[in-house]
Short mmCIF file of C-alpha atoms in Angstrom, two decimals:
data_model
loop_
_atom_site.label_atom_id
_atom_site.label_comp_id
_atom_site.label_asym_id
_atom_site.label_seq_id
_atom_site.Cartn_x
_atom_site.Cartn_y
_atom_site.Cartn_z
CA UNK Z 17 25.75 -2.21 -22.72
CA UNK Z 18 23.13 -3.30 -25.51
CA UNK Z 19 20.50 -1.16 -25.85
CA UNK Z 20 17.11 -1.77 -24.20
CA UNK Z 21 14.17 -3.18 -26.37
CA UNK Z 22 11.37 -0.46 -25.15
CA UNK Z 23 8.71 0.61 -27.81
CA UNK Z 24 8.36 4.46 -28.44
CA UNK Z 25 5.04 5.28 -25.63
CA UNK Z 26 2.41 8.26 -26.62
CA UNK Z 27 2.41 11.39 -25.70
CA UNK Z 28 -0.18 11.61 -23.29
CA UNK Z 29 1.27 11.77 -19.30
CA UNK Z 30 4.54 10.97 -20.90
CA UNK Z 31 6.07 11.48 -17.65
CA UNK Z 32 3.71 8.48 -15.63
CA UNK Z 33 4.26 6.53 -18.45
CA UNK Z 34 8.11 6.68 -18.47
CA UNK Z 35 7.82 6.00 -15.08
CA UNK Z 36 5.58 3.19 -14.60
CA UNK Z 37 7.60 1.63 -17.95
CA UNK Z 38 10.89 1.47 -16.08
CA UNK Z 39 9.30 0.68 -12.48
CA UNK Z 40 8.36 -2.52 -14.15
CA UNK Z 41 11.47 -3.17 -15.66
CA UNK Z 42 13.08 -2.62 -12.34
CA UNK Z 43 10.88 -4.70 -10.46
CA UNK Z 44 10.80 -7.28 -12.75
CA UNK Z 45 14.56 -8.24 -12.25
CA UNK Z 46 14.92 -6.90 -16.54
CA UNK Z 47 16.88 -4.31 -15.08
CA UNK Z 48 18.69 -5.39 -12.05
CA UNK Z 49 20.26 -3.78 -9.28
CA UNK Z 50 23.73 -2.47 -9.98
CA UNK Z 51 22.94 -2.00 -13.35
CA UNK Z 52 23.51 1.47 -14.79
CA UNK Z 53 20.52 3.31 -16.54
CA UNK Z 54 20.84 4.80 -20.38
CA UNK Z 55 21.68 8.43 -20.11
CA UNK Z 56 18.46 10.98 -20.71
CA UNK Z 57 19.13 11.41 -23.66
CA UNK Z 58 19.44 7.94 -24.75
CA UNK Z 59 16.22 7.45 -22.96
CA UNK Z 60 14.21 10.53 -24.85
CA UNK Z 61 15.16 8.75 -28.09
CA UNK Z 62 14.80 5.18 -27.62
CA UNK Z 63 11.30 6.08 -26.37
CA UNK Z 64 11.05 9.12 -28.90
CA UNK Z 65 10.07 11.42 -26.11
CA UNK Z 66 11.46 14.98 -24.53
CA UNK Z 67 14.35 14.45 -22.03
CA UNK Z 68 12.30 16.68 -19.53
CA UNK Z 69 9.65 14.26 -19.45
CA UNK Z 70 12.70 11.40 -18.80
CA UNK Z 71 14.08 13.66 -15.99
CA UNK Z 72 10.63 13.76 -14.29
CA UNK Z 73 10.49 9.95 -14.37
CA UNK Z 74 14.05 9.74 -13.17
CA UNK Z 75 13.26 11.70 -10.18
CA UNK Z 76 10.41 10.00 -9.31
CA UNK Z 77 11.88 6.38 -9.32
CA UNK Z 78 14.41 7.72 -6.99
CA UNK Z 79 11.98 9.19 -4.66
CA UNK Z 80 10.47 5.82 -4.56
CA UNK Z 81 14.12 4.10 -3.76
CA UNK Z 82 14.67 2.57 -7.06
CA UNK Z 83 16.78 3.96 -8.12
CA UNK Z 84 20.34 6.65 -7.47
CA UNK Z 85 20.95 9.57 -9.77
CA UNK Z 86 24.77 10.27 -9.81
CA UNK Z 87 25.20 14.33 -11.01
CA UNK Z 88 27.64 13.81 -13.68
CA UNK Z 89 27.34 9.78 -13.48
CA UNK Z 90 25.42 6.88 -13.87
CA UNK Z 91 21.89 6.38 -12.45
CA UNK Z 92 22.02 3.29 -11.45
CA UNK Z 93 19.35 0.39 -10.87
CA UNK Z 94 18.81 -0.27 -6.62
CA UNK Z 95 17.92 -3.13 -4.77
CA UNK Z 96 13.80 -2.66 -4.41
CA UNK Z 97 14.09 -5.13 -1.59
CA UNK Z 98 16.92 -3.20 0.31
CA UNK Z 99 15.98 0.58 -0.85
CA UNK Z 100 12.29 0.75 -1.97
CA UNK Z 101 9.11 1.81 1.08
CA UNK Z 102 5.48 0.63 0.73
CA UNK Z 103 4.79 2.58 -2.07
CA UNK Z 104 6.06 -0.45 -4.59
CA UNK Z 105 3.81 -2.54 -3.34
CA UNK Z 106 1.26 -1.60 -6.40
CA UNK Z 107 4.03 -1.80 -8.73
CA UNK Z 108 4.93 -4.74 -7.86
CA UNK Z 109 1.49 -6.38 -8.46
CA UNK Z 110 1.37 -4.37 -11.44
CA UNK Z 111 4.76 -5.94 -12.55
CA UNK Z 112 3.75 -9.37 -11.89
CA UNK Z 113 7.01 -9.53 -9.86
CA UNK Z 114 5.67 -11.08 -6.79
CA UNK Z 115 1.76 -12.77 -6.93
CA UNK Z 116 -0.77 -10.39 -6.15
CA UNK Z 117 -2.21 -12.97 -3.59
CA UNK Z 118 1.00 -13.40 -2.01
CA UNK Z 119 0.95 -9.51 -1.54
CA UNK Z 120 -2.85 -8.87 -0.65
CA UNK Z 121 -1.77 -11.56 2.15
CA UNK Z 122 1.66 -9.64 3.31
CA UNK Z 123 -0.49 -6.85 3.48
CA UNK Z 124 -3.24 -8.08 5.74
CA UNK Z 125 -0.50 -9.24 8.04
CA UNK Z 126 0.61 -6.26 8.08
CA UNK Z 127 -2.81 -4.74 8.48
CA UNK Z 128 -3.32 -6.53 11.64
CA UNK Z 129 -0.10 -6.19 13.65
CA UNK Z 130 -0.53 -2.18 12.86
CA UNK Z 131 -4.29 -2.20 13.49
CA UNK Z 132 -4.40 -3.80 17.11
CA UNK Z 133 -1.51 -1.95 18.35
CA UNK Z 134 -3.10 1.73 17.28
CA UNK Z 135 -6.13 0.18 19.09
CA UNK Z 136 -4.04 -0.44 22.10
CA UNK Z 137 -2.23 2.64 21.78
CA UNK Z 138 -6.06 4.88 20.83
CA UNK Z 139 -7.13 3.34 24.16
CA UNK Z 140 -3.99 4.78 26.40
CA UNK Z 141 -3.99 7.68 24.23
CA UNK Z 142 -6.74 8.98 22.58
CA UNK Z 143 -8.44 11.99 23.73
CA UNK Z 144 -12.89 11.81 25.08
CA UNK Z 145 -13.64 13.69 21.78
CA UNK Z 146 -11.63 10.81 19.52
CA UNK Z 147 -13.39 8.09 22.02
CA UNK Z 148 -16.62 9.57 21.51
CA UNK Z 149 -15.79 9.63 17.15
CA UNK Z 150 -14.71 5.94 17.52
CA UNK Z 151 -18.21 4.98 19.66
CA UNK Z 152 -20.13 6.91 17.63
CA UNK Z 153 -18.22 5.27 14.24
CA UNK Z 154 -19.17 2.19 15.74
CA UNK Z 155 -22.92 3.05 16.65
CA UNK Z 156 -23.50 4.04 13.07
CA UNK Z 157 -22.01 1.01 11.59
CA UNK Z 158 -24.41 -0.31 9.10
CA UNK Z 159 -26.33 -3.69 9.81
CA UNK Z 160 -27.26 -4.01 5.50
CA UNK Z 161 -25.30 -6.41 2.95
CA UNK Z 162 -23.89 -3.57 1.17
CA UNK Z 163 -20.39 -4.60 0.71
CA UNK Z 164 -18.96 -0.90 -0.12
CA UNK Z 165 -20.91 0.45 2.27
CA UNK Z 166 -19.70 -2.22 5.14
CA UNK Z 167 -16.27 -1.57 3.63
CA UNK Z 168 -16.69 2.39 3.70
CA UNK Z 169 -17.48 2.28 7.49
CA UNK Z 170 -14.70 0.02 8.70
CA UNK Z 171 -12.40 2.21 6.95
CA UNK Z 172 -13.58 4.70 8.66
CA UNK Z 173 -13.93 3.57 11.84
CA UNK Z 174 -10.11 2.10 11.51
CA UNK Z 175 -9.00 5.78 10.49
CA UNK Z 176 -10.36 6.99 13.96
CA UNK Z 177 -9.07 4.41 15.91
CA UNK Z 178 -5.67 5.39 13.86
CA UNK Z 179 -5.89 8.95 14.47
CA UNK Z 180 -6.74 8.21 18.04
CA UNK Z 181 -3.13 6.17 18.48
CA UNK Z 182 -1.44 9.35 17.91
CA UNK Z 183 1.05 7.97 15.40
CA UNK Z 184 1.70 9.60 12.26
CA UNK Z 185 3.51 6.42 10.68
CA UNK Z 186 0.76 4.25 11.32
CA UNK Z 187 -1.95 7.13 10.07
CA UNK Z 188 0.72 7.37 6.94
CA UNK Z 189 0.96 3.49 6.25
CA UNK Z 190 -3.09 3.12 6.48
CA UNK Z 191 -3.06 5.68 3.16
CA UNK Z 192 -0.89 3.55 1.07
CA UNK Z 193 -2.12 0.49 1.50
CA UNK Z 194 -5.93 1.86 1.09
CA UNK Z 195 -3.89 3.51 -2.38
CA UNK Z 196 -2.59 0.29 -2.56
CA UNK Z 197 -5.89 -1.68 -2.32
CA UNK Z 198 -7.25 1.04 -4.95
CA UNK Z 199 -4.88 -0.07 -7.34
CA UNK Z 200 -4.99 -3.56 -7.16
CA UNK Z 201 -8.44 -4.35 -7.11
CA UNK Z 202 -10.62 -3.07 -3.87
CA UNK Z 203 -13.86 -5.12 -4.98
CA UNK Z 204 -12.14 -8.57 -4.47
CA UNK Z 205 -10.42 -7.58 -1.83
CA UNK Z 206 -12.71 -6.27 0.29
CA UNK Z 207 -14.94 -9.44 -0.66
CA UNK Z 208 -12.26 -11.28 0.92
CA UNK Z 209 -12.77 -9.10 4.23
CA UNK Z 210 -16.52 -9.93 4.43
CA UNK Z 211 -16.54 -11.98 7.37
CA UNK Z 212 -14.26 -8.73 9.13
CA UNK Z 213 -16.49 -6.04 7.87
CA UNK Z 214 -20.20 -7.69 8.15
CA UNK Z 215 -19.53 -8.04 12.20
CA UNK Z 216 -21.03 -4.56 13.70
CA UNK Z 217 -20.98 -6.23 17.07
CA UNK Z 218 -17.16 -6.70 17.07
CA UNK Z 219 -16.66 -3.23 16.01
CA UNK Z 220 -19.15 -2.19 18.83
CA UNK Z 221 -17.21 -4.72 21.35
CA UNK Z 222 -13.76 -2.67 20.32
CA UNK Z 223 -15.26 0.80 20.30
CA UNK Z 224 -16.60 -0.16 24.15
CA UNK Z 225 -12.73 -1.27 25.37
CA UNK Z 226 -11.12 1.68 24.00
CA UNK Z 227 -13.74 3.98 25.19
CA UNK Z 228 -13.28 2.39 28.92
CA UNK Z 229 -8.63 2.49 28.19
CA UNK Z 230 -8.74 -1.01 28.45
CA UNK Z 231 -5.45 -1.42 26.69
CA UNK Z 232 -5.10 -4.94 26.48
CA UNK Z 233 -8.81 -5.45 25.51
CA UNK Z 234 -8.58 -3.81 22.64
CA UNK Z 235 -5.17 -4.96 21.40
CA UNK Z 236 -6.87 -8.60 21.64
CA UNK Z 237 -10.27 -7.56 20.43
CA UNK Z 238 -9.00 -5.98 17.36
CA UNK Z 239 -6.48 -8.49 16.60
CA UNK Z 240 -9.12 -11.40 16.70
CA UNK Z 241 -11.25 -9.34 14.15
CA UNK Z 242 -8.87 -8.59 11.74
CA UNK Z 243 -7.48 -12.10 11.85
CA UNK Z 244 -10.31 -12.93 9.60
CA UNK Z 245 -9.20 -10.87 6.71
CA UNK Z 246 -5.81 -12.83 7.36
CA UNK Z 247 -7.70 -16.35 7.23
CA UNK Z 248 -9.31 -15.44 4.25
CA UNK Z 249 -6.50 -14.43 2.05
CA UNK Z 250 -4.84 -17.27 2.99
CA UNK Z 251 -7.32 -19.52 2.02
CA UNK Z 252 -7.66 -17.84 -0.93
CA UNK Z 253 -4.33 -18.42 -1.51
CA UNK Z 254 -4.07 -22.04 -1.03
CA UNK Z 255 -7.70 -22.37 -3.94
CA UNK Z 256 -5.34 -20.52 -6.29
CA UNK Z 257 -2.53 -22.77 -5.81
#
């Protein structure tokens, strides 16, 4: 195998830096699946760092299902598609290996079909003290331009409704892809979710059917509200074409 054209990295978080070097080689197709990693120590000197520091970065593209560490083998390159979970999805903007519009729309998508079923679910589910949060979330929703701050509350608003569902994966996928947004650029995207975040009333209206168990209200109610943050990255998508 020829050996891989990396430049030596600093010292500083050599570990992240290892990492987030071979993530993008990985999810960039320059190292593709099947493909069988240089050993540690062929690593540690090609990037003229410690082996520990490789083995750390090893481990962690493993944990994140990019890779499979063979004791006494080859750690070889997997199939992101086939092995990897939400967490590449800021690597992969990072990478450049799928359009970071293309994925800011996947994930509002996603963002919807998770958002109105937790509201369906909060409003079978949730106990009157995660009701009354979600009303009261709702009551205090701020009526001012501030974008952060009209961002800030339907976060937090969505994490009660989430926490009121009862289910952990949902609660779980809600922090990576606010990690996710973090990474990739939260002012633009939240300025894309203006028209979802600037309606109080709609929050209010939601807040009211879950608070009364009306299942199927708020399944509809929520999904019509964060359809907007759908319609806008898709129309964002279609300027940048």
């Amino acid at each position: 195998m020829e050996p891989m054209d990396l430049a030596p990295i600093s010292r500083t978080a050599l570990s992240d830096t290892i990492f987030v070097r071979l993530v993008e080689e990985i999810l960039t197709g320059r190292l593709p699946a099947g493909e069988a990693l240089p050993s540690e120590r062929e690593l540690a000197l090609t990037l003229q760092v410690n082996r520990h520091a490789v083995r750390e970065a090893l481990k962690r593209l493993q944990q994140a299902g990019l890779v499979r560490i063979s004791h006494g083998g080859k750690t070889r390159v997997l199939d992101w598609r086939q092995s990897a979970g939400l967490d590449a999805l800021t690597g992969l903007a990072v990478a450049g290996a799928i359009p970071t519009r293309q994925i800011i729309g996947d994930v509002a998508v996603m963002r919807r079909s998770i958002a109105a079923d937790a509201a369906r679910l909060c409003a079978r589910n949730a106990s009157p003290q995660q009701r009354a949060a979600i009303s009261a979330a709702a009551a205090a929703y701020p009526v001012a331009d501030d974008l952060n701050a009209l961002a800030e509350a339907d976060l937090a608003f969505w994490i009660a409704v989430i926490d009121g569902s009862e289910n952990i994966a949902y609660r779980l996928a809600l922090n990576t892809l606010v990690a996710a947004y973090e990474e990739m650029g939260r002012d633009a995207i939240y300025a894309l979710g203006l028209a979802e975040f600037a309606d109080r009333n709609a929050h209010i209206d939601l807040a009211a059917a879950i608070a009364a168990a009306d299942e199927d209200a708020a399944y509809r109610l929520a999904d019509e509200l964060l359809a907007r943050f759908v319609t806008a990255c898709q129309a964002g998508a279609q300027e940048g074409e």
